[in-house]
Short mmCIF file of C-alpha atoms in Angstrom, two decimals:
data_model
loop_
_atom_site.label_atom_id
_atom_site.label_comp_id
_atom_site.label_asym_id
_atom_site.label_seq_id
_atom_site.Cartn_x
_atom_site.Cartn_y
_atom_site.Cartn_z
CA UNK A 1 0.00 0.00 0.00
CA UNK A 2 2.84 2.41 0.76
CA UNK A 3 4.35 2.07 -2.73
CA UNK A 4 0.98 2.87 -4.31
CA UNK A 5 0.65 5.98 -2.13
CA UNK A 6 4.18 7.14 -3.00
CA UNK A 7 3.72 6.61 -6.74
CA UNK A 8 0.24 8.02 -7.21
CA UNK A 9 -0.35 10.59 -4.48
CA UNK A 10 0.22 14.30 -5.17
CA UNK A 11 0.33 14.13 -8.98
CA UNK A 12 2.30 16.72 -10.90
CA UNK A 13 2.91 17.39 -14.58
CA UNK A 14 5.96 15.13 -14.96
CA UNK A 15 4.41 12.32 -12.93
CA UNK A 16 1.36 12.20 -15.19
CA UNK A 17 3.37 12.56 -18.42
CA UNK A 18 6.01 10.13 -17.15
CA UNK A 19 3.57 7.38 -16.23
CA UNK A 20 1.71 7.83 -19.51
CA UNK A 21 4.88 7.56 -21.58
CA UNK A 22 6.09 4.55 -19.60
CA UNK A 23 2.77 2.71 -19.89
CA UNK A 24 2.50 3.45 -23.63
CA UNK A 25 6.20 3.27 -24.50
CA UNK A 26 7.05 -0.20 -23.21
CA UNK A 27 4.41 -2.10 -25.25
CA UNK A 28 5.09 0.08 -28.29
CA UNK A 29 8.83 -0.55 -28.00
CA UNK A 30 8.28 -4.29 -27.71
CA UNK A 31 6.03 -4.33 -30.77
CA UNK A 32 8.46 -2.26 -32.85
CA UNK A 33 11.50 -4.27 -31.74
CA UNK A 34 10.08 -7.39 -33.37
CA UNK A 35 10.37 -5.77 -36.80
CA UNK A 36 13.40 -5.84 -39.10
CA UNK A 37 15.75 -3.10 -40.20
CA UNK A 38 15.21 0.55 -39.35
CA UNK A 39 12.09 -0.17 -37.35
CA UNK A 40 14.16 -2.13 -34.83
CA UNK A 41 16.40 0.92 -34.42
CA UNK A 42 13.28 2.98 -33.70
CA UNK A 43 12.65 0.64 -30.76
CA UNK A 44 15.95 1.79 -29.25
CA UNK A 45 14.78 5.39 -29.49
CA UNK A 46 11.48 4.47 -27.85
CA UNK A 47 13.23 2.63 -25.01
CA UNK A 48 15.62 5.57 -24.59
CA UNK A 49 12.64 7.90 -24.23
CA UNK A 50 11.09 5.49 -21.70
CA UNK A 51 14.35 5.51 -19.73
CA UNK A 52 14.34 9.33 -19.67
CA UNK A 53 10.71 9.22 -18.54
CA UNK A 54 11.60 6.88 -15.68
CA UNK A 55 14.42 9.20 -14.58
CA UNK A 56 12.11 12.24 -14.75
CA UNK A 57 9.43 10.35 -12.82
CA UNK A 58 11.86 9.34 -10.06
CA UNK A 59 13.20 12.90 -9.77
CA UNK A 60 9.64 14.20 -9.68
CA UNK A 61 8.72 11.85 -6.85
CA UNK A 62 11.81 12.93 -4.90
CA UNK A 63 11.11 16.64 -5.43
CA UNK A 64 7.43 16.30 -4.53
CA UNK A 65 8.44 15.56 -0.94
CA UNK A 66 10.18 18.96 -0.72
CA UNK A 67 8.01 21.21 -2.92
CA UNK A 68 4.23 21.52 -3.13
CA UNK A 69 2.67 19.82 -6.19
CA UNK A 70 1.23 23.07 -7.58
CA UNK A 71 4.53 24.94 -7.54
CA UNK A 72 6.43 21.89 -8.83
CA UNK A 73 4.01 21.59 -11.75
CA UNK A 74 4.55 25.28 -12.50
CA UNK A 75 8.33 24.81 -12.54
CA UNK A 76 7.98 21.72 -14.73
CA UNK A 77 5.73 23.59 -17.16
CA UNK A 78 8.20 26.46 -17.40
CA UNK A 79 11.01 23.94 -17.95
CA UNK A 80 9.07 22.33 -20.83
CA UNK A 81 8.39 25.74 -22.39
CA UNK A 82 12.12 26.59 -22.18
CA UNK A 83 13.02 23.29 -23.83
CA UNK A 84 10.54 23.89 -26.65
CA UNK A 85 11.83 27.44 -27.20
CA UNK A 86 15.44 26.23 -27.15
CA UNK A 87 14.63 23.55 -29.72
CA UNK A 88 12.82 26.08 -31.93
CA UNK A 89 15.76 28.50 -31.79
CA UNK A 90 18.24 25.75 -32.63
CA UNK A 91 16.11 24.56 -35.56
CA UNK A 92 15.72 28.09 -36.85
CA UNK A 93 19.46 28.76 -36.98
CA UNK A 94 20.40 25.25 -38.06
CA UNK A 95 18.33 25.25 -41.24
CA UNK A 96 19.33 28.70 -42.55
#
């Protein structure tokens, strides 16, 4: 019971996105890994993304014990916006 409470109490943005990507990514990665050629390489990318999601989920669960869920979700949202802007700026100057 304690593990369930730790994993699912006080949800934040990364915990919801992390669990969703883990639950959807593992079966998708297994299905794609059974293919041949470039599709099998795509499975490595999927499993890499799942690994990053697990790391983000664990960090989120650690931080939730120190920061309130509302403020942590705000920080996570701002972090995602910064990543998207950084990617857009890099793409803009890369393809000139």
